[in-house]
Amino acid sequence: MNRVIRVAIPFIVAALVASACGGATSGGAKPAITIGSTNFSEQLVLGELYSQILESNGYAVTRKFNLGNREIVFPALQSGQIDMEADYLATLLAFVDKTAKGSTDPKATAATLQNALTPKGVTVLDYAPAVDQNGFVVTKATADKYKLTKLSDVTPIGGQLVLGGPAECPNREFCALGLKNKYGITFKEFKPLDTGGPLTVQALVGGQIDVALLFTSDATIALRGFVLLADDKQLQLSDNVAPVVRNDYLAKAGDDFKKIVNSIAPKLTTAELTGMNKLVEVDKKDPKDVAKEWLKKQGLIK
Amino acid sequence: MNLLGDVARWFTDPAHYQGVDAVQTRILEHLEVSGLAVLMGILVALPLGLYLGHTGRFAFVAVNVANIGRAIPSLAAIALAIPIAGTLLGVQNGLGFWPTFLALIPLAVPPILTNAYVAVRGVDRDVIEAARGMGVSEAGILRRIEVPLALPLILAGIRTAAVNVIATATLGALVAFGGLGRYIVDGLALQEYDRLFAGALLVAVLAIAVEVALSTFERAAVSPGIRVQHGAL
Amino acid sequence: MTPGEPLIRWDWIASHLDEFAFRLGEHVELTVIAVGVGFVIAFALSLLILRVPRAEGPITWITGTLYTIPSLALFALLIPYTGLTILTAEIGLVGYTLLIFINNIVRGIRGVPADVREAAVGMGYTPREVLWRIELPLAAAVIIAGTRVATVSTIGLVTVTALIGQGGFGFLILIGLQRFFTTELIAGAVLSVALAVVADALLVMLQRRLTPWAQIA
C-alpha cells in the first residue's frame, strides 16, 4: 500500500499543477458557465441554444434547467447559482421593478430593463425579434358561445368564467392582475395549473377552466384549434427573448463570449421559435436535438 | 426566526379562511382523497392479505409487495394517472381529484397487504391445529382466531398506509388537485415561504392526528391479552 | 394527451439509452450518499439510545415527525438556506432514512438474547467488544432488512428531487409530465422501480452472504 502511494504522489502532484496552470490560462478566456432555465419547454430549447453554441466554441457548460418559475430562477441568478438564463424583456422588467414602465418598443424596453438590472449585477444582452407573450385562449366552443374575439369581449362576462394559469398569475401585471386593471375583468375563479403547459391545455379541453393562459409561441394553440383572444388594449408589451448574464461572469469572460451569444439573436424570429416549439411539444423531439439542428441550419455551429 | 413569525401571521390572517383556498376547505379535500384511497386500499388489500396469510400461498410476493410499493415514484404514479383517469372517466375528470385518488391506491395497498399476510402467518400454528382438531371451519379459524390475533399488526399496516397517503396526497396539487398540497406547491412557485411552511405543518399535524386516532382505535379494538410489541414496518 | 400520441414510442426509448445511463448515474449517486450518510448518523443516534434509554423518546419523536413532512415541502423549505443544490436534496433524503435505520438498528441490537450477552460478559468481553463482536453480527440481518427499506424508499424519493432541480429518473418523469410525453414519463417511472428492485435484490444477496443463519424474507 505504501509503495503504491509513493508512486502515485508525483502523478497526483503533476495533475494538480497541470490543472492549476490549465485553469489559469483557460479561466481567463473561457470560464466555465452555468446556464439555468425556468420550467416550460420553450425555455429548455432556448437554454440548449445558448449552451450548445458556447460548447461548440470551447466553453464548459453546466446545465441547470427546469428549476422552477422566475420566482426561483431569478434569485438563483442573483445569488450566483447560475450565471445566465434566457428571459423576456417586458415580463422580466415587470418582475424586477414593479413600478417601471415597459413599452411596445423593444429598444426602449431593453434600455429600461438594463437600468433595472444594473443594481442587481446583471446585464441583458442583445434581444431577438422573437416575441413570446402571454396569450389568453378559449376553446372554439366558448368563443362561439359568448361571441369572443378579443379580450374586451370578456369584460362583461368575466364573472362566469374560470381562468387557469401558472400560480403567479394573480400577482402578475401581464396576467390576471393586468386583466383586472386594464380590462376590468374579474374572473369567477382562478385555478393554478402550470406554466402554459399540458395541465393548462388539458384543463381547457376538459372544461375545468374556460380561459387559459398559454404562450403566443405555443404550437398547441393552432394544433388544438383554440381561439387566441386579441390583446386590443395592448396589455402585453414587448416580450422579446433576451439572455441575461451575471456581471461578474462577463468580467472574467472575454468579448468573445458576448459576440458568440449575440450571434443567435438576429436569426431568432417568432416564426423560428414557434417552429422549434412545435417540434418539441407536438413531435416530441428532444430540445437538445431541435436546438442542434436549428443552430446548424443557421450556420451558427458546424 | 422570521419565518416562524410569518407563519404565525399566516395562520391568524382571516383571509386564509375564506374562499376557494380556505384552510378548512383544503383540509377537508385532503382528508377526503386520503381517506377514500386508504379505504380502497383496505378493500383491495385486506381480504387478499388475509386469504394469502391463511393459506400461505405466494409468500414471496406478499412479503415483498410492501417493499416494491415503497419504490413506486409517487410523482410518476400521479402523472400517469392523468391519461388513465381521462380515458376511464372522461376528460372532464382527467385532472384534480380522480388522478390523485387513483394514484394513491397503489400506495395504500402494499403496507396493508404485507402486514395482513405477515400477521396471519405469525399466528401460532398449534392454536390453529387445535382449532381444526376441534372442528372449526377454515373461515371460522380465520374469523375467530387469526384475525383477532393478527389485528395489532393489521392496524399498524393501515396506520402506515394512512400516514404515507396523507403525505403523498400533497403531490396531487401538481395535477390540479386542491388539498394541503396546494399551499406547498403554490408556496414554492410564488416563493411564499409562510404559505409553504403552513402547508407542510398542516400535513404533518394531520398525519400525526390520524396516527393518534388510529392508535386509540387500536387500543380499544384489540383485546388486552393480545397487545403485542411490534415495530414499524 | 396530445391527440394521436402513442402511449410508448419504442424508437425514442432505443435512441435514448445514453440519457438513461446518465440519469442512472445521477440517481445512484443521490441514493448512495443518502443511505450511507443516513446510516452513519442513525448508527450514532442508535448507540446513543442504547446507552441513554431516555434519549429514545425525543429522538424517535423528531425522526418520526420528519417522516410525516411531505418530501416536496421539506426540500422546498431548505432551498432558501442551502440553494438548489445536491445538499438540499441530501439533507431531505437523509432525514427520511433516519427513522427507518434507527428503528431497525435499535430493534436488532435489543433483539440479541440476553443470555448471549451475559455469556459474553462472563467470558470477559468489554462492553465495546460485546457491541462489535456479538451484538452487531447477530443484529446484522435485521439491520440489513432496514437498509433494504431505506434504500428502496430513498430511490423512490429521489424522483421528487427533480422538482427542485436535481436529476435522476425523476427528471425524465417531470419533463415527461411537462411535455405530456408519456413515453418519457413511463420510462422514468419504470427505470426507477427497476433500480429499486435490483438494489433490493442485491441487498438480499448481501444479507444471505453475511448472515446465512438468519431467515428474513
mmCIF file of N, CA, C and O in Angstrom, chain C residues 134-179:
data_model
loop_
_atom_site.group_PDB
_atom_site.id
_atom_site.type_symbol
_atom_site.label_atom_id
_atom_site.label_comp_id
_atom_site.label_asym_id
_atom_site.label_seq_id
_atom_site.Cartn_x
_atom_site.Cartn_y
_atom_site.Cartn_z
ATOM 1 N N ILE C 134 -20.373 -9.252 19.156
ATOM 2 C CA ILE C 134 -21.512 -10.127 19.427
ATOM 3 C C ILE C 134 -22.815 -9.520 18.915
ATOM 4 O O ILE C 134 -23.489 -10.079 18.043
ATOM 5 N N GLU C 135 -23.140 -8.334 19.451
ATOM 6 C CA GLU C 135 -24.459 -7.779 19.167
ATOM 7 C C GLU C 135 -24.640 -7.423 17.694
ATOM 8 O O GLU C 135 -25.640 -7.779 17.070
ATOM 9 N N LEU C 136 -23.658 -6.690 17.140
ATOM 10 C CA LEU C 136 -23.841 -6.256 15.750
ATOM 11 C C LEU C 136 -23.929 -7.422 14.764
ATOM 12 O O LEU C 136 -24.827 -7.442 13.931
ATOM 13 N N PRO C 137 -23.021 -8.395 14.844
ATOM 14 C CA PRO C 137 -23.168 -9.512 13.913
ATOM 15 C C PRO C 137 -24.529 -10.201 14.041
ATOM 16 O O PRO C 137 -25.140 -10.550 13.039
ATOM 17 N N LEU C 138 -25.006 -10.361 15.288
ATOM 18 C CA LEU C 138 -26.296 -11.024 15.444
ATOM 19 C C LEU C 138 -27.444 -10.141 14.963
ATOM 20 O O LEU C 138 -28.475 -10.627 14.527
ATOM 21 N N ALA C 139 -27.246 -8.832 15.067
ATOM 22 C CA ALA C 139 -28.308 -7.923 14.632
ATOM 23 C C ALA C 139 -28.245 -7.647 13.144
ATOM 24 O O ALA C 139 -29.128 -7.002 12.584
ATOM 25 N N ALA C 140 -27.178 -8.149 12.507
ATOM 26 C CA ALA C 140 -26.921 -7.763 11.111
ATOM 27 C C ALA C 140 -28.109 -8.012 10.195
ATOM 28 O O ALA C 140 -28.417 -7.182 9.337
ATOM 29 N N ALA C 141 -28.773 -9.130 10.365
ATOM 30 C CA ALA C 141 -29.871 -9.449 9.445
ATOM 31 C C ALA C 141 -30.967 -8.395 9.525
ATOM 32 O O ALA C 141 -31.470 -7.914 8.505
ATOM 33 N N VAL C 142 -31.331 -8.015 10.756
ATOM 34 C CA VAL C 142 -32.383 -7.002 10.915
ATOM 35 C C VAL C 142 -31.915 -5.661 10.372
ATOM 36 O O VAL C 142 -32.673 -4.911 9.752
ATOM 37 N N ILE C 143 -30.624 -5.357 10.611
ATOM 38 C CA ILE C 143 -30.101 -4.068 10.136
ATOM 39 C C ILE C 143 -30.115 -4.021 8.610
ATOM 40 O O ILE C 143 -30.463 -3.015 7.999
ATOM 41 N N ILE C 144 -29.746 -5.136 7.991
ATOM 42 C CA ILE C 144 -29.764 -5.134 6.523
ATOM 43 C C ILE C 144 -31.198 -5.045 6.022
ATOM 44 O O ILE C 144 -31.473 -4.391 5.007
ATOM 45 N N ALA C 145 -32.132 -5.679 6.744
ATOM 46 C CA ALA C 145 -33.543 -5.547 6.350
ATOM 47 C C ALA C 145 -33.942 -4.080 6.362
ATOM 48 O O ALA C 145 -34.631 -3.593 5.469
ATOM 49 N N GLY C 146 -33.482 -3.357 7.399
ATOM 50 C CA GLY C 146 -33.774 -1.929 7.466
ATOM 51 C C GLY C 146 -33.107 -1.173 6.331
ATOM 52 O O GLY C 146 -33.671 -0.233 5.777
ATOM 53 N N THR C 147 -31.901 -1.609 5.961
ATOM 54 C CA THR C 147 -31.208 -0.946 4.860
ATOM 55 C C THR C 147 -31.980 -1.129 3.555
ATOM 56 O O THR C 147 -32.046 -0.227 2.722
ATOM 57 N N ARG C 148 -32.580 -2.311 3.393
ATOM 58 C CA ARG C 148 -33.384 -2.537 2.190
ATOM 59 C C ARG C 148 -34.521 -1.541 2.124
ATOM 60 O O ARG C 148 -34.761 -0.911 1.098
ATOM 61 N N VAL C 149 -35.241 -1.413 3.242
ATOM 62 C CA VAL C 149 -36.375 -0.483 3.258
ATOM 63 C C VAL C 149 -35.907 0.937 2.988
ATOM 64 O O VAL C 149 -36.483 1.661 2.176
ATOM 65 N N ALA C 150 -34.812 1.337 3.659
ATOM 66 C CA ALA C 150 -34.316 2.701 3.488
ATOM 67 C C ALA C 150 -33.885 2.945 2.053
ATOM 68 O O ALA C 150 -34.158 3.997 1.473
ATOM 69 N N THR C 151 -33.202 1.979 1.462
ATOM 70 C CA THR C 151 -32.706 2.153 0.092
ATOM 71 C C THR C 151 -33.860 2.275 -0.890
ATOM 72 O O THR C 151 -33.877 3.171 -1.736
ATOM 73 N N VAL C 152 -34.821 1.380 -0.778
ATOM 74 C CA VAL C 152 -35.937 1.405 -1.722
ATOM 75 C C VAL C 152 -36.742 2.698 -1.576
ATOM 76 O O VAL C 152 -37.115 3.333 -2.562
ATOM 77 N N SER C 153 -36.977 3.116 -0.318
ATOM 78 C CA SER C 153 -37.696 4.382 -0.115
ATOM 79 C C SER C 153 -36.928 5.541 -0.721
ATOM 80 O O SER C 153 -37.512 6.413 -1.360
ATOM 81 N N THR C 154 -35.621 5.547 -0.489
ATOM 82 C CA THR C 154 -34.807 6.658 -0.988
ATOM 83 C C THR C 154 -34.857 6.715 -2.505
ATOM 84 O O THR C 154 -34.986 7.788 -3.095
ATOM 85 N N ILE C 155 -34.768 5.553 -3.151
ATOM 86 C CA ILE C 155 -34.814 5.543 -4.609
ATOM 87 C C ILE C 155 -36.121 6.168 -5.089
ATOM 88 O O ILE C 155 -36.140 6.938 -6.060
ATOM 89 N N GLY C 156 -37.217 5.867 -4.403
ATOM 90 C CA GLY C 156 -38.487 6.489 -4.763
ATOM 91 C C GLY C 156 -38.480 7.988 -4.517
ATOM 92 O O GLY C 156 -38.968 8.768 -5.333
ATOM 93 N N LEU C 157 -37.908 8.405 -3.388
ATOM 94 C CA LEU C 157 -37.915 9.828 -3.042
ATOM 95 C C LEU C 157 -36.994 10.650 -3.935
ATOM 96 O O LEU C 157 -37.228 11.843 -4.145
ATOM 97 N N VAL C 158 -35.934 10.040 -4.440
ATOM 98 C CA VAL C 158 -35.018 10.783 -5.307
ATOM 99 C C VAL C 158 -35.782 11.347 -6.504
ATOM 100 O O VAL C 158 -35.445 12.412 -7.019
ATOM 101 N N THR C 159 -36.838 10.649 -6.925
ATOM 102 C CA THR C 159 -37.592 11.169 -8.065
ATOM 103 C C THR C 159 -38.212 12.524 -7.738
ATOM 104 O O THR C 159 -38.360 13.366 -8.612
ATOM 105 N N VAL C 160 -38.584 12.741 -6.482
ATOM 106 C CA VAL C 160 -39.192 14.016 -6.105
ATOM 107 C C VAL C 160 -38.176 15.157 -6.183
ATOM 108 O O VAL C 160 -38.529 16.311 -6.418
ATOM 109 N N THR C 161 -36.888 14.833 -5.993
ATOM 110 C CA THR C 161 -35.880 15.897 -6.016
ATOM 111 C C THR C 161 -35.792 16.568 -7.380
ATOM 112 O O THR C 161 -35.226 17.647 -7.514
ATOM 113 N N ALA C 162 -36.357 15.937 -8.402
ATOM 114 C CA ALA C 162 -36.365 16.587 -9.714
ATOM 115 C C ALA C 162 -37.134 17.904 -9.635
ATOM 116 O O ALA C 162 -36.863 18.843 -10.385
ATOM 117 N N LEU C 163 -38.069 17.996 -8.708
ATOM 118 C CA LEU C 163 -38.861 19.216 -8.580
ATOM 119 C C LEU C 163 -38.047 20.372 -8.015
ATOM 120 O O LEU C 163 -38.486 21.509 -8.042
ATOM 121 N N ILE C 164 -36.860 20.074 -7.467
ATOM 122 C CA ILE C 164 -36.012 21.171 -7.017
ATOM 123 C C ILE C 164 -34.715 21.188 -7.814
ATOM 124 O O ILE C 164 -33.661 21.561 -7.315
ATOM 125 N N GLY C 165 -34.806 20.765 -9.069
ATOM 126 C CA GLY C 165 -33.683 20.942 -9.974
ATOM 127 C C GLY C 165 -32.679 19.816 -10.000
ATOM 128 O O GLY C 165 -31.653 19.936 -10.665
ATOM 129 N N GLN C 166 -32.934 18.729 -9.269
ATOM 130 C CA GLN C 166 -31.980 17.614 -9.331
ATOM 131 C C GLN C 166 -32.311 16.714 -10.505
ATOM 132 O O GLN C 166 -33.259 16.933 -11.230
ATOM 133 N N GLY C 167 -31.532 15.663 -10.668
ATOM 134 C CA GLY C 167 -31.684 14.821 -11.852
ATOM 135 C C GLY C 167 -32.202 13.455 -11.515
ATOM 136 O O GLY C 167 -33.164 13.310 -10.775
ATOM 137 N N GLY C 168 -31.559 12.452 -12.030
ATOM 138 C CA GLY C 168 -32.022 11.094 -11.817
ATOM 139 C C GLY C 168 -33.246 10.828 -12.667
ATOM 140 O O GLY C 168 -33.625 11.616 -13.541
ATOM 141 N N PHE C 169 -33.886 9.696 -12.410
ATOM 142 C CA PHE C 169 -35.026 9.317 -13.240
ATOM 143 C C PHE C 169 -36.209 10.262 -13.033
ATOM 144 O O PHE C 169 -37.086 10.354 -13.886
ATOM 145 N N GLY C 170 -36.240 10.942 -11.923
ATOM 146 C CA GLY C 170 -37.306 11.906 -11.672
ATOM 147 C C GLY C 170 -37.323 13.011 -12.711
ATOM 148 O O GLY C 170 -38.370 13.570 -13.021
ATOM 149 N N PHE C 171 -36.148 13.317 -13.255
ATOM 150 C CA PHE C 171 -36.053 14.341 -14.285
ATOM 151 C C PHE C 171 -36.867 13.921 -15.491
ATOM 152 O O PHE C 171 -37.619 14.699 -16.072
ATOM 153 N N LEU C 172 -36.734 12.646 -15.875
ATOM 154 C CA LEU C 172 -37.491 12.135 -17.027
ATOM 155 C C LEU C 172 -38.991 12.203 -16.739
ATOM 156 O O LEU C 172 -39.787 12.569 -17.598
ATOM 157 N N ILE C 173 -39.352 11.840 -15.499
ATOM 158 C CA ILE C 173 -40.766 11.863 -15.132
ATOM 159 C C ILE C 173 -41.303 13.288 -15.229
ATOM 160 O O ILE C 173 -42.369 13.540 -15.801
ATOM 161 N N LEU C 174 -40.544 14.233 -14.693
ATOM 162 C CA LEU C 174 -41.008 15.621 -14.666
ATOM 163 C C LEU C 174 -41.105 16.201 -16.068
ATOM 164 O O LEU C 174 -42.099 16.827 -16.432
ATOM 165 N N ILE C 175 -40.079 16.011 -16.864
ATOM 166 C CA ILE C 175 -40.105 16.534 -18.229
ATOM 167 C C ILE C 175 -41.217 15.849 -19.015
ATOM 168 O O ILE C 175 -41.924 16.474 -19.798
ATOM 169 N N GLY C 176 -41.363 14.550 -18.792
ATOM 170 C CA GLY C 176 -42.439 13.829 -19.460
ATOM 171 C C GLY C 176 -43.793 14.421 -19.105
ATOM 172 O O GLY C 176 -44.663 14.593 -19.965
ATOM 173 N N LEU C 177 -43.960 14.798 -17.842
ATOM 174 C CA LEU C 177 -45.213 15.419 -17.413
ATOM 175 C C LEU C 177 -45.380 16.785 -18.058
ATOM 176 O O LEU C 177 -46.454 17.141 -18.531
ATOM 177 N N GLN C 178 -44.301 17.571 -18.091
ATOM 178 C CA GLN C 178 -44.397 18.920 -18.642
ATOM 179 C C GLN C 178 -44.654 18.934 -20.133
ATOM 180 O O GLN C 178 -45.253 19.854 -20.661
ATOM 181 N N ARG C 179 -44.137 17.929 -20.849
ATOM 182 C CA ARG C 179 -44.349 17.889 -22.289
ATOM 183 C C ARG C 179 -45.518 16.967 -22.641
ATOM 184 O O ARG C 179 -45.826 16.794 -23.803
#
